[in-house]
Tab-separated table of C-alpha atoms in Angstrom:
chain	number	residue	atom	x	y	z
A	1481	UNK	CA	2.019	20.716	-3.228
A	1482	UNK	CA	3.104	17.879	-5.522
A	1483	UNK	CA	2.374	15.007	-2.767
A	1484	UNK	CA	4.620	12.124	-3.541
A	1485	UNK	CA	6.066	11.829	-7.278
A	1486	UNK	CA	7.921	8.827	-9.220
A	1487	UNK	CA	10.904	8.842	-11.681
A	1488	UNK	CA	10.471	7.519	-14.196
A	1489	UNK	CA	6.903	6.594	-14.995
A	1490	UNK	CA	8.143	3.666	-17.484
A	1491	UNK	CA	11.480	1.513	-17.860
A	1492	UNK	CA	12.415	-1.332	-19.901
A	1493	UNK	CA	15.559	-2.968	-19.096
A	1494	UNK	CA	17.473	-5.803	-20.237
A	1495	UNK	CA	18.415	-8.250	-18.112
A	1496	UNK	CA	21.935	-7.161	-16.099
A	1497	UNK	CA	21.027	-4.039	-16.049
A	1498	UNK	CA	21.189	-1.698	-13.295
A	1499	UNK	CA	18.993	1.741	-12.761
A	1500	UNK	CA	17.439	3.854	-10.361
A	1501	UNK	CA	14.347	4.641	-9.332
A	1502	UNK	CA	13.507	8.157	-7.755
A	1503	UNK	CA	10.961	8.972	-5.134
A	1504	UNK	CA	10.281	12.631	-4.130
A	1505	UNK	CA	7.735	14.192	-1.129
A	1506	UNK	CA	7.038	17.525	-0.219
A	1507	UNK	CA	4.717	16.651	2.791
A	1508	UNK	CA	8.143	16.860	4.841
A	1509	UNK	CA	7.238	13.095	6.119
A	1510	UNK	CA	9.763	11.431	8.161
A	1511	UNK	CA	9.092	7.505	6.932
A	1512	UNK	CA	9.237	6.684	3.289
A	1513	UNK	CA	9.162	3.139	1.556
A	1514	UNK	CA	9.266	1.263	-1.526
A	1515	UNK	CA	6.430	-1.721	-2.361
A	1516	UNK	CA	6.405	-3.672	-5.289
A	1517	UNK	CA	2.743	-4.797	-7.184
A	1518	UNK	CA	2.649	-7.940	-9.338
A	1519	UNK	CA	-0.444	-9.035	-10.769
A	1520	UNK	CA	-3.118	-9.958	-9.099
A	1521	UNK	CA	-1.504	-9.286	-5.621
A	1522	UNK	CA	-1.509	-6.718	-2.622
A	1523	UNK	CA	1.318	-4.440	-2.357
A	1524	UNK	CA	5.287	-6.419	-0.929
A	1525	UNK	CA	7.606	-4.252	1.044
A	1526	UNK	CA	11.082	-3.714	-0.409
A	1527	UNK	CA	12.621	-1.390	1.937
A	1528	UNK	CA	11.249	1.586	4.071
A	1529	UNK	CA	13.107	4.075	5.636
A	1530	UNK	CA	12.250	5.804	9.362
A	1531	UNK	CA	13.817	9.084	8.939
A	1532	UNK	CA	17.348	10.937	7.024
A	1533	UNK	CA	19.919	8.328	6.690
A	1534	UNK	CA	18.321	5.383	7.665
A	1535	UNK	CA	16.981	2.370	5.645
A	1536	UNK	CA	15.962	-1.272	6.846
A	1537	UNK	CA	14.414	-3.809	4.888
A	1538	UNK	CA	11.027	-4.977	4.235
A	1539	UNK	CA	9.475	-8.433	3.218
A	1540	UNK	CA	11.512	-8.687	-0.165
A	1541	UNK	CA	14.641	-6.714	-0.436
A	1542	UNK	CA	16.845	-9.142	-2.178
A	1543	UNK	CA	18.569	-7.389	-5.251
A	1544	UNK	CA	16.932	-4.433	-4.525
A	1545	UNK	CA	19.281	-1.102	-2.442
A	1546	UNK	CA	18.292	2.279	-0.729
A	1547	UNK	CA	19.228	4.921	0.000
A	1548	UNK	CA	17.805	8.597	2.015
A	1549	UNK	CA	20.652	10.675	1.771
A	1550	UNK	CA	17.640	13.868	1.979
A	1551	UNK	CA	14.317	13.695	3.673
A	1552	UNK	CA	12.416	14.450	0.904
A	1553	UNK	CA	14.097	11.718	-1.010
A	1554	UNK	CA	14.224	7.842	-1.428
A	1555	UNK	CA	15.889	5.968	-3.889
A	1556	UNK	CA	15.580	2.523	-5.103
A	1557	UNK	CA	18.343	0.675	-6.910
A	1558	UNK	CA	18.644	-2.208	-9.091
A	1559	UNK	CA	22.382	-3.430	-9.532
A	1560	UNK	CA	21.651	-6.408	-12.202
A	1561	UNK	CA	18.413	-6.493	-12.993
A	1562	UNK	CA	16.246	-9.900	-13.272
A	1563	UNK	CA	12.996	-10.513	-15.098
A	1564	UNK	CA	11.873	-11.636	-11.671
A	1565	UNK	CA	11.780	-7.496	-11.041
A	1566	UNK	CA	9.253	-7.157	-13.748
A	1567	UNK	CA	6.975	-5.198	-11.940
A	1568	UNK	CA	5.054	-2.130	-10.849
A	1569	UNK	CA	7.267	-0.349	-8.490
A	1570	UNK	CA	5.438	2.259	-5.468
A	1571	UNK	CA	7.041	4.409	-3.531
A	1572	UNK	CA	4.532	6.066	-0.325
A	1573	UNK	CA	5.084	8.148	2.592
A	1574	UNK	CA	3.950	9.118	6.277
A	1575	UNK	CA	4.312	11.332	8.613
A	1576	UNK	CA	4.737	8.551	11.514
A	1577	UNK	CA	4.067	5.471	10.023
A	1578	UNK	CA	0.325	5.957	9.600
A	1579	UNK	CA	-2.034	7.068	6.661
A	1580	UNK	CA	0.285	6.356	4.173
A	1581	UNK	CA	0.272	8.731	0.746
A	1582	UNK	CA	1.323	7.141	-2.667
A	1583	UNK	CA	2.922	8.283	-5.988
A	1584	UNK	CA	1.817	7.377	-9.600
A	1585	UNK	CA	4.284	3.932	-9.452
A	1586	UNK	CA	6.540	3.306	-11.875
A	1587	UNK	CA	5.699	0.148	-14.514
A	1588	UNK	CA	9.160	-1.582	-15.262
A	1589	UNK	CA	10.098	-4.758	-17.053
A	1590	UNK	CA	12.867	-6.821	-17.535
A	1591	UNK	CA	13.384	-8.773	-20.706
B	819	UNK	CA	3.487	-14.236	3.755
B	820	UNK	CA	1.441	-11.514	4.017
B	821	UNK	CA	-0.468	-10.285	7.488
B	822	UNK	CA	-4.256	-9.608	5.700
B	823	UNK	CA	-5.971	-11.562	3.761
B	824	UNK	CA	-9.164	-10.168	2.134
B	825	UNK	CA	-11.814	-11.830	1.246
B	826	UNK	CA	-13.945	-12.252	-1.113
B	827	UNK	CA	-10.563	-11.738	-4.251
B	828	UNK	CA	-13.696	-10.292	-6.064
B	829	UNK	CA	-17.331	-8.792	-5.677
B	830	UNK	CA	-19.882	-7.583	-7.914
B	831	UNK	CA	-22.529	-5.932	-7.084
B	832	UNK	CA	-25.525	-3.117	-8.897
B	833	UNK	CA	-25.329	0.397	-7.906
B	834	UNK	CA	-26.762	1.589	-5.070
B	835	UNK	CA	-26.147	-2.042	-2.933
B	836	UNK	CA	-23.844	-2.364	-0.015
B	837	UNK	CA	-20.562	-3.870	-0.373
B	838	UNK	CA	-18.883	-5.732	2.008
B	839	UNK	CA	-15.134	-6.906	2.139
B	840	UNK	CA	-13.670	-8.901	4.809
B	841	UNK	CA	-9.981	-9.197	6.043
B	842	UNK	CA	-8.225	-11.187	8.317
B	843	UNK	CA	-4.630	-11.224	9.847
B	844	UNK	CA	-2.568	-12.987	12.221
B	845	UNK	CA	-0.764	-11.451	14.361
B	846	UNK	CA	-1.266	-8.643	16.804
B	847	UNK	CA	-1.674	-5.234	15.330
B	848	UNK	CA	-1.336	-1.364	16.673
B	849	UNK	CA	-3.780	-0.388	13.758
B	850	UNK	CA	-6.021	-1.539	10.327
B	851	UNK	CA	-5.833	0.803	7.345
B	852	UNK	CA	-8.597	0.668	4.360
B	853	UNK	CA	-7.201	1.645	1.177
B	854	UNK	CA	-8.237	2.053	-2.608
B	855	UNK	CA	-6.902	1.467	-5.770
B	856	UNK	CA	-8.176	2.682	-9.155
B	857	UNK	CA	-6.811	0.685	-12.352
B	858	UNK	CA	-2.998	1.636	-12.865
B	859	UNK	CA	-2.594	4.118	-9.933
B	860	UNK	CA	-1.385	4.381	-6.846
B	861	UNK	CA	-3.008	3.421	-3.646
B	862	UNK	CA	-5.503	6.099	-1.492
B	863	UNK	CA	-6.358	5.970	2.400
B	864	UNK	CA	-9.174	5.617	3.201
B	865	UNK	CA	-9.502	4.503	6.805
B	866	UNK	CA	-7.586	4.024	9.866
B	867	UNK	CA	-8.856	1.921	12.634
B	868	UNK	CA	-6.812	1.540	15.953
B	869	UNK	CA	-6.504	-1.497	17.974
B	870	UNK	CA	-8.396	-0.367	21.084
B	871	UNK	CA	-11.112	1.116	18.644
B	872	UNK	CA	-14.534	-1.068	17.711
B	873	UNK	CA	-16.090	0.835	14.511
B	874	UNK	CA	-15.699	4.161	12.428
B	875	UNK	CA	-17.065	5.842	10.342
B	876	UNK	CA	-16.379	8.069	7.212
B	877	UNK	CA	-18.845	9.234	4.580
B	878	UNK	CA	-20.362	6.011	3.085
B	879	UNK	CA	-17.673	3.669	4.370
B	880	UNK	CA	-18.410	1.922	8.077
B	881	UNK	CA	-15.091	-0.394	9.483
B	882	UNK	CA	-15.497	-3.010	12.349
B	883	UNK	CA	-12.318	-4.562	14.225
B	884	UNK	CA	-12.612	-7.455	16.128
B	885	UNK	CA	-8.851	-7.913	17.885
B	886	UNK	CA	-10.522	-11.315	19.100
B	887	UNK	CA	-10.709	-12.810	16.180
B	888	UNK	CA	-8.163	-10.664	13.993
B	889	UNK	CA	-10.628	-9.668	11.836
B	890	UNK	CA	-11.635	-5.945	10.282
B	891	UNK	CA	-14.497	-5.456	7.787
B	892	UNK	CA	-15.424	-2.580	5.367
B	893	UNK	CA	-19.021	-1.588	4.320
B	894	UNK	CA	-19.468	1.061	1.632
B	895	UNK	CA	-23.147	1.735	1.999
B	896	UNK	CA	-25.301	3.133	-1.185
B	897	UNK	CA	-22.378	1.665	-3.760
B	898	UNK	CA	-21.281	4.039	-6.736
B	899	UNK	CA	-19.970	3.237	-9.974
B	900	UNK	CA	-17.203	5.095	-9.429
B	901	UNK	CA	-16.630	3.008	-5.954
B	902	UNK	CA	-15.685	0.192	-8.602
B	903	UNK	CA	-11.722	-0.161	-7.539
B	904	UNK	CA	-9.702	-3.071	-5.213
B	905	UNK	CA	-9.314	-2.214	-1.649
B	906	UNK	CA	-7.032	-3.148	0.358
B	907	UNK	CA	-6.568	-3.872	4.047
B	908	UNK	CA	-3.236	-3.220	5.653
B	909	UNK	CA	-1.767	-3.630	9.455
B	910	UNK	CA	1.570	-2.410	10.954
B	911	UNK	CA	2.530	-6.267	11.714
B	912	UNK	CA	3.075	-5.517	15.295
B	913	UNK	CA	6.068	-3.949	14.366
B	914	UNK	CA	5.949	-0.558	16.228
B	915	UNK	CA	4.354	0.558	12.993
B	916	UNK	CA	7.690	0.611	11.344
B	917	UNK	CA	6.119	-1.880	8.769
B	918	UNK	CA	3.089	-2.085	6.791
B	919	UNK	CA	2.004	-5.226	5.584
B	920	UNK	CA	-0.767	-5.442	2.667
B	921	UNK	CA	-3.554	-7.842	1.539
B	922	UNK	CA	-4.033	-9.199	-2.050
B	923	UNK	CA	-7.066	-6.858	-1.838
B	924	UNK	CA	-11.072	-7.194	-3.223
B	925	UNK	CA	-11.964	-6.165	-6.664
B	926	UNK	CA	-14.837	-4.648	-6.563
B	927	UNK	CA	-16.728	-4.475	-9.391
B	928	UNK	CA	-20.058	-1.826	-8.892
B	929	UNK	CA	-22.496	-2.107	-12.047
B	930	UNK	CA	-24.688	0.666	-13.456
């Protein structure tokens, strides 16, 4: 039981960039999202996703897409990347929007 | 913005004190989650507190909600140094718990 893991751990972009960041869970949890951590601050909501084929967004989704083609799976995707997306990137899961469970994160900057 | 707002940013304290951390929010809230972060990693749950519930308890930790004044605190009693971490307090926003909004979070600093 791997809980929730992150792909990759580490990314350096340049700015314009696009890439994608993978989340996996085997906990078979319906709700997934993606948070963003910059210094010295609590976690922001990018996007979350209720269930299979759904996404909605969170606080700050702006140049940020989703998508949850497979339960187990959510993916995060920058089109053109921005230094202003220099940042460490979580992705966590429930069952039903409780205790939530969190991967490693994934550190990426933008130069 | 964000909902919860902890306070105080930072706390340090010797081993084997209590540690208290404070958090306040603003709008109406289904449930209060506690949750820790260790340097570099991801975040751990500690706690969930419901909006009809008054205290609970796990281990060494002790949580108080106060809907009246949209307010939660968390004690960790008989501190470790391996308690040292930032926690974090997090509601669903009143948003059917779709959402989870987070606090900027305590560092907590626990000295041998």
């Amino acid at each position: 039981n791997a809980g929730v893991t992150q792909t990759p751990k580490f990314r350096v972009l340049k700015t314009g960039q696009s890439m994608t960041l993978l989340c996996a869970q085997d906990m078979n949890h319906e709700y997934m999202y993606w948070y963003r951590q910059d210094p010295g601050m609590g976690l922001r909501l990018i996007h979350y996703s209720v269930g299979e084929g759904t996404t909605a967004k969170g606080e700050v989704p702006d140049g940020y897409n989703v998508s949850r083609l497979k339960k187990q799976n959510f993916l995060l995707g920058l089109e053109s990347a921005a230094p202003s997306q220099t940042s460490v990137y979580f992705c966590a899961s429930s069952y039903f929007g409780d205790e939530q469970f969190f991967g490693p994160g994934t550190r990426l900057t933008v130069l | 913005s964000q909902q919860g707002e902890e306070d105080p940013q930072a706390l340090s304290i010797q081993e084997g004190e209590n540690a208290t951390m404070n958090c306040s929010y603003k709008t109406s809230i289904n449930n209060l989650q506690w949750y820790r972060q260790n340097s570099g990693r991801g975040l751990v749950h500690l706690i969930l507190i419901r909006s009809n519930e008054r205290e609970k308890h796990s281990g060494r930790l002790r949580v108080t909600l106060d809907t009246s004044k949209k307010s939660s605190s968390l004690l960790i009693t008989a501190s470790r140094a391996a308690d040292t971490a930032s926690y974090f307090c997090a509601t669903d926003a009143d948003t059917g718990g779709f959402k989870t909004i987070f606090g900027a979070g305590t560092r907590l600093f626990v000295k041998a």
